[in-house]
Coordinates of C-alpha atoms in Angstrom, one line a residue:
M15 CA -0.2 0.3 -0.1
Q16 CA 2.9 2.5 1.6
I17 CA 3.7 1.6 -2.8
L18 CA 0.7 2.6 -4.2
N19 CA -0.3 5.4 -2.3
A20 CA 3.6 7.4 -3.1
L21 CA 2.0 6.8 -7.0
R22 CA -1.0 8.0 -6.9
R23 CA 0.7 11.0 -4.8
G24 CA 2.9 11.7 -8.3
E25 CA 6.1 9.8 -6.8
E26 CA 8.4 7.6 -8.3
P27 CA 10.3 5.7 -5.7
S28 CA 13.9 4.6 -6.9
E29 CA 15.8 1.3 -6.7
R30 CA 17.0 2.4 -3.0
D31 CA 13.2 3.8 -2.0
L32 CA 12.2 0.0 -2.6
G33 CA 14.8 -1.4 -0.5
R34 CA 14.7 0.8 2.3
L35 CA 11.1 -0.2 2.4
V36 CA 11.5 -3.7 1.8
N37 CA 13.6 -4.2 4.6
A38 CA 11.5 -2.3 7.0
Q39 CA 8.3 -4.1 6.3
A40 CA 10.8 -7.4 7.2
K41 CA 11.8 -5.4 10.1
L42 CA 8.5 -4.8 11.4
A43 CA 7.3 -8.6 10.6
H44 CA 10.6 -9.7 12.2
Q45 CA 11.0 -11.7 9.0
D46 CA 13.9 -12.2 6.5
K47 CA 14.3 -9.7 4.1
R48 CA 14.2 -11.7 0.9
R49 CA 11.0 -12.1 1.5
F50 CA 10.0 -8.7 0.9
S51 CA 12.2 -8.7 -2.2
K52 CA 11.4 -6.4 -5.0
R53 CA 11.6 -9.5 -7.4
R54 CA 8.3 -10.8 -4.3
L55 CA 6.4 -8.3 -5.0
L56 CA 4.6 -8.2 -8.2
P57 CA 3.5 -12.2 -8.2
F58 CA 2.1 -11.3 -4.8
Y59 CA 0.0 -8.2 -6.0
F60 CA -1.6 -10.1 -9.1
Q61 CA -1.3 -12.8 -6.6
I62 CA -4.4 -10.9 -4.3
K63 CA -5.7 -9.5 -7.3
R64 CA -6.6 -13.0 -8.2
E65 CA -7.2 -14.7 -5.5
Q66 CA -8.9 -12.3 -3.1
P67 CA -10.8 -10.2 -5.2
A68 CA -12.2 -8.4 -2.5
R69 CA -9.3 -7.2 -0.9
W70 CA -7.8 -6.2 -4.0
K71 CA -10.5 -3.9 -4.9
S72 CA -10.5 -2.1 -1.6
W73 CA -6.5 -1.2 -2.8
D74 CA -9.2 0.8 -5.4
V75 CA -6.6 0.5 -7.9
S76 CA -7.2 2.0 -11.2
P77 CA -5.5 0.7 -14.8
E78 CA -3.1 3.7 -15.2
L79 CA -2.3 3.5 -11.3
E80 CA -1.2 -0.5 -11.8
R81 CA 0.7 0.2 -15.0
S82 CA 2.4 3.2 -12.4
L83 CA 2.8 0.2 -10.2
I84 CA 4.3 -2.5 -12.7
A85 CA 6.5 -0.3 -13.9
A86 CA 7.8 0.7 -10.8
L87 CA 8.4 -3.0 -10.0
R88 CA 9.1 -4.1 -13.0
M89 CA 12.5 -6.3 -12.4
K90 CA 15.6 -5.9 -15.3
P91 CA 14.3 -3.0 -16.9
R92 CA 16.4 -3.5 -19.9
R93 CA 15.1 -7.1 -21.4
S94 CA 11.8 -5.8 -22.9
A95 CA 14.0 -1.9 -23.4
S96 CA 14.5 -2.9 -26.9
G97 CA 11.0 -2.7 -27.5
V98 CA 10.2 -6.9 -27.8
S99 CA 10.5 -9.5 -24.4
T100 CA 12.8 -12.0 -26.2
I101 CA 12.6 -15.9 -24.5
T102 CA 15.4 -18.3 -24.7
V103 CA 15.5 -22.3 -25.8
I104 CA 18.3 -25.0 -26.4
T105 CA 18.0 -27.6 -28.3
K106 CA 18.7 -31.0 -26.6
P107 CA 22.9 -32.7 -26.9
W108 CA 23.1 -33.7 -30.0
A109 CA 26.9 -34.4 -32.3
C110 CA 28.2 -31.6 -33.6
S111 CA 30.1 -30.9 -37.3
G112 CA 32.4 -28.8 -35.8
S113 CA 35.5 -29.3 -33.6
C114 CA 36.6 -25.9 -32.8
V115 CA 39.9 -26.0 -29.7
F116 CA 38.1 -23.3 -27.6
C117 CA 34.6 -24.4 -27.4
P118 CA 33.6 -26.1 -24.4
S119 CA 32.1 -30.0 -24.2
D120 CA 29.3 -30.6 -21.6
I121 CA 27.8 -33.5 -22.6
R122 CA 24.6 -32.7 -20.7
M123 CA 24.4 -29.6 -23.2
P124 CA 24.5 -28.9 -27.2
K125 CA 28.1 -28.0 -28.3
S126 CA 29.5 -25.4 -26.9
Y127 CA 27.0 -24.7 -24.3
L128 CA 27.4 -25.1 -20.4
H129 CA 24.8 -26.8 -17.9
D130 CA 25.2 -23.6 -15.6
E131 CA 24.1 -20.7 -17.9
P132 CA 21.2 -19.7 -17.5
A133 CA 19.2 -20.8 -20.5
C134 CA 20.6 -23.9 -20.2
A135 CA 20.2 -24.4 -16.5
R136 CA 16.3 -23.7 -17.1
A137 CA 16.1 -26.1 -20.4
E138 CA 18.0 -28.8 -18.5
Q139 CA 15.5 -27.9 -15.5
N140 CA 12.9 -28.6 -18.0
M141 CA 13.8 -31.5 -20.2
F142 CA 14.6 -29.7 -23.3
D143 CA 11.0 -29.4 -24.1
P144 CA 10.9 -26.7 -26.1
Y145 CA 7.0 -25.9 -25.2
L146 CA 7.8 -26.3 -21.1
Q147 CA 11.1 -23.5 -22.0
V148 CA 9.2 -21.5 -22.9
S149 CA 6.0 -21.6 -20.5
S150 CA 8.4 -20.9 -17.5
R151 CA 9.8 -18.4 -19.6
L152 CA 6.3 -15.8 -19.8
V153 CA 5.8 -17.1 -16.4
S154 CA 9.4 -15.2 -15.1
L155 CA 8.8 -12.2 -17.7
A156 CA 5.2 -11.4 -16.4
Q157 CA 5.9 -11.9 -13.0
M158 CA 9.4 -9.5 -13.4
G159 CA 6.7 -7.0 -14.6
H160 CA 7.4 -7.2 -18.6
A161 CA 4.6 -7.6 -21.2
I162 CA 4.4 -10.7 -23.0
D163 CA 2.1 -9.6 -26.3
K164 CA 5.4 -9.5 -28.4
I165 CA 7.9 -12.0 -28.1
E166 CA 11.1 -12.9 -30.3
L167 CA 12.6 -16.6 -29.7
I168 CA 16.0 -17.4 -29.8
V169 CA 16.6 -20.4 -30.7
L170 CA 20.6 -21.4 -29.3
G171 CA 22.0 -24.8 -29.1
G172 CA 24.8 -24.3 -31.8
T173 CA 23.7 -25.4 -35.7
W174 CA 21.2 -26.2 -36.3
S175 CA 21.0 -28.2 -39.5
D176 CA 22.6 -30.9 -37.9
Y177 CA 19.4 -31.5 -35.7
P178 CA 17.3 -33.7 -37.8
F179 CA 14.3 -32.6 -39.9
D180 CA 11.5 -34.2 -37.8
Y181 CA 13.0 -33.1 -34.5
Q182 CA 13.2 -29.1 -36.3
V183 CA 9.7 -29.0 -37.5
W184 CA 8.8 -30.7 -33.7
F185 CA 10.8 -28.1 -31.8
I186 CA 9.2 -25.3 -33.4
S187 CA 6.5 -26.2 -33.6
E188 CA 6.1 -26.5 -30.1
L189 CA 7.7 -23.2 -29.9
F190 CA 3.8 -21.6 -31.3
R191 CA 1.7 -23.7 -28.9
A192 CA 3.7 -22.5 -26.4
L193 CA 2.8 -19.2 -26.8
N194 CA -0.8 -19.9 -28.5
E195 CA -2.0 -21.8 -25.7
C196 CA -0.2 -18.8 -23.9
T197 CA 0.2 -21.1 -20.8
I198 CA 1.2 -18.7 -17.5
G199 CA 0.5 -20.3 -14.3
G200 CA 1.2 -18.7 -10.8
A201 CA 0.8 -14.5 -10.6
A202 CA 1.2 -12.5 -14.1
Q203 CA 0.4 -9.9 -15.5
T204 CA -1.7 -10.9 -17.7
D205 CA -5.7 -11.4 -18.3
L206 CA -5.4 -15.8 -18.1
L207 CA -5.9 -14.6 -14.0
S208 CA -8.5 -13.0 -13.7
T209 CA -10.9 -15.2 -13.6
A210 CA -8.6 -18.2 -11.8
G211 CA -10.4 -18.6 -7.9
P212 CA -8.2 -19.4 -4.8
G213 CA -7.5 -23.3 -4.3
I214 CA -6.7 -23.7 -7.8
D215 CA -3.4 -25.2 -9.0
P216 CA -1.9 -21.9 -10.8
T217 CA 0.0 -24.9 -13.4
P218 CA -1.3 -24.6 -16.6
V219 CA -3.1 -27.8 -17.7
G220 CA -0.8 -28.2 -20.8
V221 CA 2.4 -27.9 -18.1
R222 CA 0.5 -30.1 -16.0
Q223 CA 0.0 -33.0 -18.4
R224 CA 3.3 -33.0 -20.0
R225 CA 5.3 -32.9 -17.2
E226 CA 3.4 -36.0 -16.2
W227 CA 3.9 -37.9 -19.6
Y228 CA 7.5 -37.5 -18.9
S229 CA 7.9 -38.5 -15.6
A230 CA 5.1 -42.0 -16.2
R231 CA 8.2 -42.8 -18.2
G232 CA 11.0 -42.2 -16.0
F233 CA 12.3 -38.6 -17.0
G234 CA 12.5 -36.5 -13.6
F235 CA 13.3 -32.6 -13.6
G236 CA 16.8 -31.0 -13.5
A237 CA 19.9 -33.4 -13.4
P238 CA 20.5 -35.2 -15.5
A239 CA 18.4 -39.5 -15.4
D240 CA 21.3 -41.0 -15.6
A241 CA 23.7 -39.0 -13.3
E242 CA 26.2 -42.0 -13.6
R243 CA 26.7 -42.2 -16.8
V244 CA 26.9 -39.2 -17.5
R245 CA 29.7 -37.7 -15.1
S246 CA 31.6 -41.0 -16.3
A247 CA 31.0 -39.2 -19.5
Q248 CA 32.0 -36.0 -19.0
L249 CA 35.1 -37.2 -17.0
A250 CA 36.1 -38.8 -19.8
I251 CA 36.2 -36.0 -22.4
D252 CA 38.0 -34.1 -19.7
R253 CA 40.7 -36.3 -19.7
A254 CA 40.8 -35.8 -23.7
E255 CA 40.0 -40.1 -24.0
L256 CA 36.7 -39.5 -26.0
S257 CA 35.3 -37.4 -27.7
Y258 CA 32.5 -34.9 -27.6
N259 CA 30.6 -36.8 -30.0
A260 CA 31.5 -39.9 -29.1
A261 CA 30.4 -39.2 -25.9
V262 CA 26.9 -38.2 -27.0
E263 CA 26.8 -41.3 -28.8
R264 CA 27.8 -43.4 -25.6
V265 CA 24.7 -41.7 -23.2
Y266 CA 22.2 -40.5 -25.3
G267 CA 22.6 -43.5 -28.3
T268 CA 21.9 -46.5 -25.0
A269 CA 20.1 -44.0 -22.8
A270 CA 17.5 -41.9 -22.0
A271 CA 19.2 -39.2 -20.0
V272 CA 17.4 -37.0 -22.2
P273 CA 14.0 -38.7 -23.5
P274 CA 15.0 -39.4 -27.4
I275 CA 12.3 -38.3 -28.7
G276 CA 10.8 -35.6 -26.7
R277 CA 7.4 -36.5 -26.7
G278 CA 7.3 -38.0 -29.8
E279 CA 8.8 -35.1 -31.7
L280 CA 6.2 -35.8 -34.2
A281 CA 5.2 -32.9 -36.9
D282 CA 5.3 -32.2 -40.3
L283 CA 4.9 -28.3 -42.1
D284 CA 1.7 -28.8 -42.4
G285 CA 0.6 -28.4 -38.8
L286 CA 3.3 -26.3 -37.9
E287 CA 1.9 -23.6 -40.7
T288 CA -1.9 -24.2 -38.7
L289 CA -0.2 -23.0 -35.4
Q290 CA 1.4 -20.2 -37.4
H291 CA -2.0 -19.0 -38.6
S292 CA -3.1 -19.4 -34.8
N293 CA -0.2 -17.2 -33.5
E294 CA -0.9 -14.3 -36.1
S295 CA -4.2 -13.4 -33.3
A296 CA -2.8 -14.9 -30.4
R297 CA -2.1 -13.5 -26.8
C298 CA 1.4 -14.0 -27.2
R299 CA 2.8 -13.4 -30.6
A300 CA 6.3 -14.3 -32.3
V301 CA 7.7 -10.9 -33.8
G302 CA 10.9 -13.1 -34.5
L303 CA 12.1 -15.9 -34.4
V304 CA 16.5 -16.2 -34.1
I305 CA 18.2 -19.9 -35.4
E306 CA 21.6 -20.3 -34.8
T307 CA 24.0 -22.3 -37.3
R308 CA 27.6 -22.4 -39.3
P309 CA 28.2 -20.6 -42.2
D310 CA 29.0 -23.9 -44.3
A311 CA 25.5 -25.0 -43.2
V312 CA 23.9 -22.4 -45.3
T313 CA 22.1 -23.3 -48.6
A314 CA 20.0 -22.0 -50.0
E315 CA 17.4 -25.4 -49.4
S316 CA 18.6 -24.8 -45.8
L317 CA 17.1 -20.9 -45.5
R318 CA 14.1 -21.5 -47.5
L319 CA 13.2 -24.1 -45.4
L320 CA 14.5 -21.0 -42.6
R321 CA 11.9 -19.1 -44.0
R322 CA 8.8 -21.7 -43.7
L323 CA 9.9 -22.3 -40.2
G324 CA 9.1 -18.7 -39.4
C325 CA 12.7 -17.2 -38.7
T326 CA 13.7 -14.3 -39.2
K327 CA 17.2 -13.6 -37.8
V328 CA 19.9 -16.2 -37.9
Q329 CA 22.9 -16.5 -35.3
M330 CA 25.9 -17.8 -37.3
G331 CA 29.6 -18.6 -35.5
I332 CA 31.9 -16.6 -37.8
Q333 CA 34.6 -16.1 -35.4
S334 CA 37.2 -15.0 -37.5
L335 CA 38.5 -13.6 -41.2
D336 CA 41.9 -14.5 -40.7
Q337 CA 41.8 -18.3 -42.9
G338 CA 45.3 -18.7 -40.4
I339 CA 43.3 -18.1 -37.2
L340 CA 40.7 -20.6 -38.2
D341 CA 43.0 -23.2 -39.4
A342 CA 45.1 -22.8 -35.9
N343 CA 41.8 -22.5 -34.2
G344 CA 40.0 -26.1 -35.8
R345 CA 37.5 -24.4 -37.1
G346 CA 36.9 -26.1 -40.6
I347 CA 35.6 -23.2 -42.4
T348 CA 37.2 -20.7 -44.9
V349 CA 36.7 -17.2 -45.3
D350 CA 35.0 -18.2 -48.8
R351 CA 32.5 -20.1 -47.7
I352 CA 32.0 -17.2 -44.9
E353 CA 31.0 -14.7 -47.8
R354 CA 28.7 -17.3 -49.8
A355 CA 26.5 -17.3 -46.2
C356 CA 26.5 -13.0 -45.6
S357 CA 25.6 -12.6 -49.8
L358 CA 23.3 -15.3 -49.4
L359 CA 22.0 -14.9 -45.9
R360 CA 21.2 -11.2 -47.6
L361 CA 19.8 -11.3 -50.5
F362 CA 17.1 -13.7 -48.4
G363 CA 16.0 -10.9 -46.2
F364 CA 17.0 -12.5 -43.5
K365 CA 18.9 -10.8 -40.7
T366 CA 22.5 -11.4 -39.6
H367 CA 23.5 -11.6 -36.2
V368 CA 27.2 -12.7 -35.4
H369 CA 29.8 -14.1 -32.9
F370 CA 33.2 -13.1 -33.6
M371 CA 35.9 -13.5 -30.6
V372 CA 39.2 -12.0 -29.6
N373 CA 42.0 -13.6 -28.3
L374 CA 41.9 -17.0 -30.6
M375 CA 44.2 -19.6 -30.5
G376 CA 47.3 -17.1 -33.7
A377 CA 45.3 -13.8 -32.3
T378 CA 47.3 -10.7 -31.0
P379 CA 45.4 -7.4 -31.0
E380 CA 46.3 -5.7 -34.0
R381 CA 45.7 -8.6 -35.1
D382 CA 42.6 -8.8 -34.0
R383 CA 41.3 -5.1 -34.6
R384 CA 42.1 -5.5 -38.2
D385 CA 40.3 -8.6 -38.6
Y386 CA 37.0 -7.0 -36.8
E387 CA 37.9 -4.0 -39.2
R388 CA 37.2 -5.9 -42.3
L389 CA 34.3 -7.8 -41.1
V390 CA 32.0 -4.0 -40.2
G391 CA 33.9 -2.3 -43.6
D392 CA 34.3 -5.5 -46.5
P393 CA 31.4 -5.3 -48.4
A394 CA 31.4 -9.0 -48.3
F395 CA 30.0 -8.9 -44.5
L396 CA 28.9 -6.0 -43.4
P397 CA 26.7 -8.3 -39.9
D398 CA 24.0 -6.3 -38.9
E399 CA 24.5 -7.8 -35.3
V400 CA 27.7 -8.9 -33.3
K401 CA 28.2 -10.8 -30.5
L402 CA 31.7 -9.5 -30.0
Y403 CA 33.8 -11.4 -26.6
P404 CA 36.8 -12.4 -26.2
C405 CA 38.3 -16.6 -26.1
V406 CA 38.3 -18.0 -22.4
L407 CA 39.3 -21.2 -21.4
V408 CA 36.7 -23.5 -19.8
Q409 CA 37.1 -27.2 -18.4
G410 CA 36.0 -29.6 -21.1
A411 CA 38.1 -27.3 -24.2
R412 CA 40.1 -28.4 -26.4
L413 CA 42.0 -25.4 -26.0
A414 CA 43.6 -26.6 -22.8
S415 CA 46.4 -28.1 -24.1
C416 CA 47.6 -24.9 -25.7
Y417 CA 47.2 -23.1 -22.8
A418 CA 49.2 -25.9 -21.1
D419 CA 52.1 -25.7 -23.4
G420 CA 52.1 -21.9 -24.0
S421 CA 51.0 -21.3 -27.6
W422 CA 48.1 -19.7 -25.8
R423 CA 47.5 -16.9 -23.0
P424 CA 45.0 -14.4 -22.6
Y425 CA 44.5 -11.1 -23.1
T426 CA 45.6 -8.8 -19.7
E427 CA 42.4 -6.2 -19.0
D428 CA 44.3 -3.5 -20.6
E429 CA 44.9 -5.3 -23.8
L430 CA 41.9 -6.6 -24.1
I431 CA 39.5 -3.6 -23.4
G432 CA 42.2 -1.7 -25.8
V433 CA 40.8 -4.3 -28.3
L434 CA 36.8 -4.4 -28.0
S435 CA 37.0 0.0 -27.3
D436 CA 38.6 0.5 -31.1
D437 CA 36.4 -2.5 -31.8
V438 CA 33.6 -0.4 -30.9
L439 CA 34.9 2.6 -32.1
A440 CA 34.8 1.4 -35.9
T441 CA 31.7 -0.3 -35.8
P442 CA 29.4 1.7 -38.5
A443 CA 25.8 3.4 -37.1
F444 CA 23.8 0.6 -39.0
V445 CA 25.4 -2.4 -36.3
R446 CA 24.4 -3.8 -33.3
V447 CA 27.0 -4.9 -31.0
S448 CA 24.5 -7.0 -28.4
R449 CA 27.1 -8.2 -26.0
M450 CA 30.7 -8.8 -25.0
I451 CA 30.4 -11.6 -22.8
R452 CA 29.4 -15.7 -23.1
D453 CA 27.3 -15.7 -19.7
F454 CA 29.6 -18.3 -18.1
S455 CA 29.9 -18.2 -15.2
A456 CA 33.5 -17.2 -13.2
N457 CA 33.9 -20.2 -12.0
D458 CA 33.7 -22.2 -14.8
I459 CA 36.4 -20.1 -16.7
L460 CA 39.8 -21.3 -15.9
A461 CA 41.4 -18.7 -17.4
G462 CA 40.9 -15.7 -19.0
S463 CA 38.2 -12.1 -18.8
K464 CA 36.1 -13.3 -15.4
R465 CA 34.5 -9.7 -15.8
S466 CA 31.2 -9.7 -16.0
N467 CA 30.5 -6.0 -16.6
L468 CA 32.9 -6.2 -19.2
R469 CA 30.5 -3.9 -21.9
Q470 CA 30.4 -1.2 -18.9
L471 CA 34.2 -1.0 -18.3
V472 CA 34.4 -0.8 -22.2
E473 CA 32.3 1.8 -22.6
A474 CA 33.7 3.5 -19.6
S475 CA 36.7 3.7 -21.6
L476 CA 35.0 5.2 -24.6
A477 CA 33.4 8.5 -22.7
G478 CA 33.2 11.6 -24.9
R479 CA 34.2 9.5 -27.8
P480 CA 32.3 9.5 -31.0
V481 CA 30.1 6.6 -30.7
R482 CA 28.0 5.4 -33.7
E483 CA 26.7 1.2 -32.3
I484 CA 23.4 0.8 -32.0
R485 CA 22.9 -0.5 -28.3
Y486 CA 25.1 2.1 -27.7
R487 CA 22.9 5.5 -28.8
E488 CA 19.3 2.9 -28.1
I489 CA 17.0 5.4 -26.1
G490 CA 15.8 2.6 -23.8
A491 CA 12.7 3.2 -21.7
A492 CA 12.6 6.8 -22.2
D493 CA 10.4 9.2 -22.9
I494 CA 10.8 11.1 -26.6
D495 CA 8.9 13.8 -28.6
I496 CA 8.5 13.2 -31.7
E497 CA 8.4 16.5 -32.8
E498 CA 12.1 16.6 -32.3
L499 CA 13.3 13.1 -34.0
A500 CA 14.3 13.4 -37.9
V501 CA 15.0 10.4 -41.1
D502 CA 18.3 9.9 -41.2
V503 CA 19.5 7.3 -44.1
V504 CA 22.9 6.0 -43.9
D505 CA 23.5 4.4 -47.6
Y506 CA 26.0 1.5 -47.4
E507 CA 26.9 -1.2 -50.4
T508 CA 27.2 -5.3 -50.0
T509 CA 28.9 -6.6 -52.7
V510 CA 24.9 -8.4 -53.4
S511 CA 23.4 -5.4 -52.3
S512 CA 23.0 -1.6 -52.2
E513 CA 21.3 -1.1 -48.0
R514 CA 19.5 1.6 -46.6
F515 CA 19.2 1.8 -42.9
L516 CA 17.0 4.4 -41.8
Q517 CA 16.8 5.6 -38.3
W518 CA 15.0 7.8 -36.3
V519 CA 17.3 9.9 -34.5
T520 CA 17.0 12.9 -31.9
P521 CA 18.8 15.3 -31.8
G522 CA 21.8 14.1 -29.4
G523 CA 22.1 11.3 -31.5
A524 CA 20.5 8.4 -30.2
I525 CA 18.3 6.4 -31.8
A526 CA 14.6 5.5 -31.5
G527 CA 13.9 3.4 -34.1
F528 CA 15.1 1.4 -37.8
L529 CA 14.8 0.3 -40.7
R530 CA 16.4 -2.4 -42.9
L531 CA 15.9 -2.3 -46.5
S532 CA 17.9 -4.0 -49.3
L533 CA 18.6 -3.3 -52.9
P534 CA 19.8 -6.8 -54.4
H535 CA 21.8 -5.4 -57.2
L536 CA 19.6 -7.6 -60.4
E537 CA 23.0 -9.3 -61.2
S538 CA 23.2 -10.6 -58.2
V539 CA 19.9 -12.1 -58.4
G540 CA 20.1 -12.9 -62.2
E541 CA 23.0 -15.3 -61.6
R542 CA 22.2 -16.7 -59.2
G543 CA 18.4 -17.8 -61.2
D544 CA 16.1 -20.2 -59.4
E545 CA 18.0 -20.5 -56.6
L546 CA 16.5 -17.2 -54.7
P547 CA 12.8 -17.1 -54.0
I548 CA 12.8 -13.2 -55.0
G549 CA 13.5 -11.8 -58.3
P550 CA 14.7 -8.6 -60.8
G551 CA 12.9 -5.5 -59.0
E552 CA 12.3 -6.9 -56.2
A553 CA 13.6 -5.1 -52.9
M554 CA 13.1 -5.9 -49.3
I555 CA 12.5 -5.2 -46.2
R556 CA 14.9 -6.7 -43.7
E557 CA 14.0 -5.3 -40.3
V558 CA 12.1 -2.8 -38.8
H559 CA 11.9 -1.6 -34.7
I560 CA 11.0 0.9 -32.6
Y561 CA 12.4 1.6 -29.6
G562 CA 10.9 1.4 -25.7
V563 CA 9.4 -1.3 -23.1
A564 CA 7.9 -4.0 -24.2
T565 CA 4.1 -2.6 -24.1
R566 CA 0.9 -4.5 -25.6
I567 CA -0.8 -5.6 -29.8
A568 CA -2.3 -1.9 -29.9
A569 CA -1.5 -0.3 -26.5
Q570 CA -0.8 3.2 -26.6
G571 CA 2.4 3.7 -24.7
G572 CA 4.8 6.2 -23.5
S573 CA 7.2 4.7 -25.5
A574 CA 8.2 5.8 -29.4
Q575 CA 5.9 2.2 -29.9
H576 CA 2.7 3.0 -30.7
R577 CA 3.0 6.5 -32.3
G578 CA 3.1 5.5 -36.5
L579 CA 6.5 5.7 -36.4
G580 CA 7.0 2.1 -37.6
R581 CA 4.5 2.9 -40.1
R582 CA 6.1 6.1 -41.3
L583 CA 9.7 4.7 -42.3
I584 CA 8.3 1.5 -43.9
E585 CA 6.0 4.2 -46.3
R586 CA 9.8 6.3 -47.4
A587 CA 11.6 2.4 -47.6
C588 CA 8.7 2.2 -50.4
D589 CA 9.2 5.5 -52.0
I590 CA 12.8 5.4 -52.1
A591 CA 12.9 1.4 -53.5
R592 CA 10.4 3.0 -56.0
E593 CA 12.5 5.8 -56.9
Q594 CA 15.1 3.0 -58.1
G595 CA 13.3 1.6 -59.9
Y596 CA 11.9 -1.5 -58.2
T597 CA 8.5 -2.6 -58.8
K598 CA 7.6 -4.5 -55.3
M599 CA 9.1 -4.4 -52.2
N600 CA 9.3 -7.7 -49.8
V601 CA 9.0 -7.8 -45.9
I602 CA 10.4 -11.2 -44.0
S603 CA 7.9 -10.6 -41.8
A604 CA 7.6 -12.2 -38.6
V605 CA 4.1 -14.5 -38.2
G606 CA 2.9 -12.2 -34.8
T607 CA 3.8 -9.2 -36.8
R608 CA 1.9 -10.5 -40.9
A609 CA -1.2 -9.0 -39.6
Y610 CA 0.3 -5.1 -38.8
Y611 CA 1.6 -5.7 -42.8
R612 CA -1.4 -6.5 -44.4
R613 CA -2.7 -3.4 -43.0
L614 CA 0.2 -1.6 -44.3
G615 CA -0.9 -2.9 -48.1
F616 CA 0.8 -6.0 -48.0
V617 CA -0.4 -9.0 -49.7
D618 CA 0.9 -12.8 -48.9
A619 CA 3.2 -14.1 -51.5
G620 CA 5.2 -17.2 -50.8
L621 CA 7.5 -16.9 -48.4
Y622 CA 7.5 -13.4 -47.5
Q623 CA 4.7 -10.7 -47.4
Q624 CA 4.8 -8.6 -50.4
R625 CA 3.1 -4.8 -52.0
T626 CA 2.9 -3.6 -55.4
L627 CA 5.3 -0.4 -56.2
I628 CA 3.8 0.8 -60.0

């Protein structure tokens, strides 16, 4: 009530105010202050609203006051400051087609991931079941005060195409099924709970039934079912007596540490399309689907399948563009293959999010600087987003022997911050550096940077210097004056297209939204013949993004979203394409944004939505 009364007076409690209030209440009740932590306040509020309606009504909470309360108590506001709430899911352990020296080999996880990374821990707790992973994350996001109407799904777990086709279709189908059923259990920011009464099990029926299915077959939740077999295989990997792939075969080929076929892993593309159609108007819509792969797995056939699955962005591990460094680290790919993958992804309209590493085997600070400058300056590459992070040594990686014999050493902190700072300064205005560390815990890192605040250290070193990359300039949750915004167009060329990056910017250079327009070169389209799903004269909108804390679909928030900024960028992009002689505009829309584009005159056209420009 104290928080509600403060909000009624027009006050906005700070983190310090909330902390003092929590401590005082705990002391008054003679309870552990953790019982009154900020994390518990919103779930408590929604529990009262659901289970004690008379008590909640006596609080006289208007819709406006409730929105203010949610904003004040929202946990980790950065999670939805980009305008969309994200859910990361992990595929089950599976043999990997690569053999990189720096990759951890945790037999409990897909290659390159560790079981105590947050998303990985959630996946293991939910048997790697995509439906359960999404359901549990929806609950967490809602309890933390984030809107869950617009969800970007991120599928991680190594090379997607290494998994069987049936598993791929089943996995994505279950993601959409979870969103469509909006399986929220417990207190959450959703009308779904408003009809629940006292004594009702808050666990949704779909979640309960699925857990019962696993339990009936002897599968527990959390640690692997056959823990001793897993420990034995992991020890053999750590001693270099067994490869990761051989261990996967030993553990999962003969024992059911992970259900070998999940809930059957049976689905087909027709069934998936039915689920996607339902999601177009669902409570929780997929406004983005990101899938991770390797450059050598990018083919026209694989990209067509990704589009049918609903994918809009591809994460791709490049790591380096220096062939000597790629070879020294066992990447097994060539720079030419990376170039072809980048070109094909762009012509298909995908947003590209590449992983790039510094301090790899054979690297030096100067070599790393030149390598990154090529990534963001050479027309053959020019990604849209970059995960830029240092190589570290973790248990189970073959890099251990290189560290032991002195052929690899981690950079000093000054060297590392120097390289990353220069890389950020070299990043153009159309590229977003999404993160600078992996989610490894300090306990997992045997050698290398353990700084969890590495990005803050890098940005502190850049104070007062001109930084153009997107994330540094995002307005986040700030209110803006639309009248002060102006559209700035950044032109750049790739080997297969002319690109236009249209951005809404404030007078100070902060970015409130952007659109990526691709104008494919006629010769690039023509020489690939039937390989591409587009024809000559067709432009492509690859991304539209308006910033501000994620707000409910069709709601009028106080941020940049829902103020017509996206629509105006789309119209400007169509004008530019028309002026350049293009006759059609394609958009690589997500399933949950199809209805929006239909309202703007786009029609469904195969793998995309399309509007005629003449």
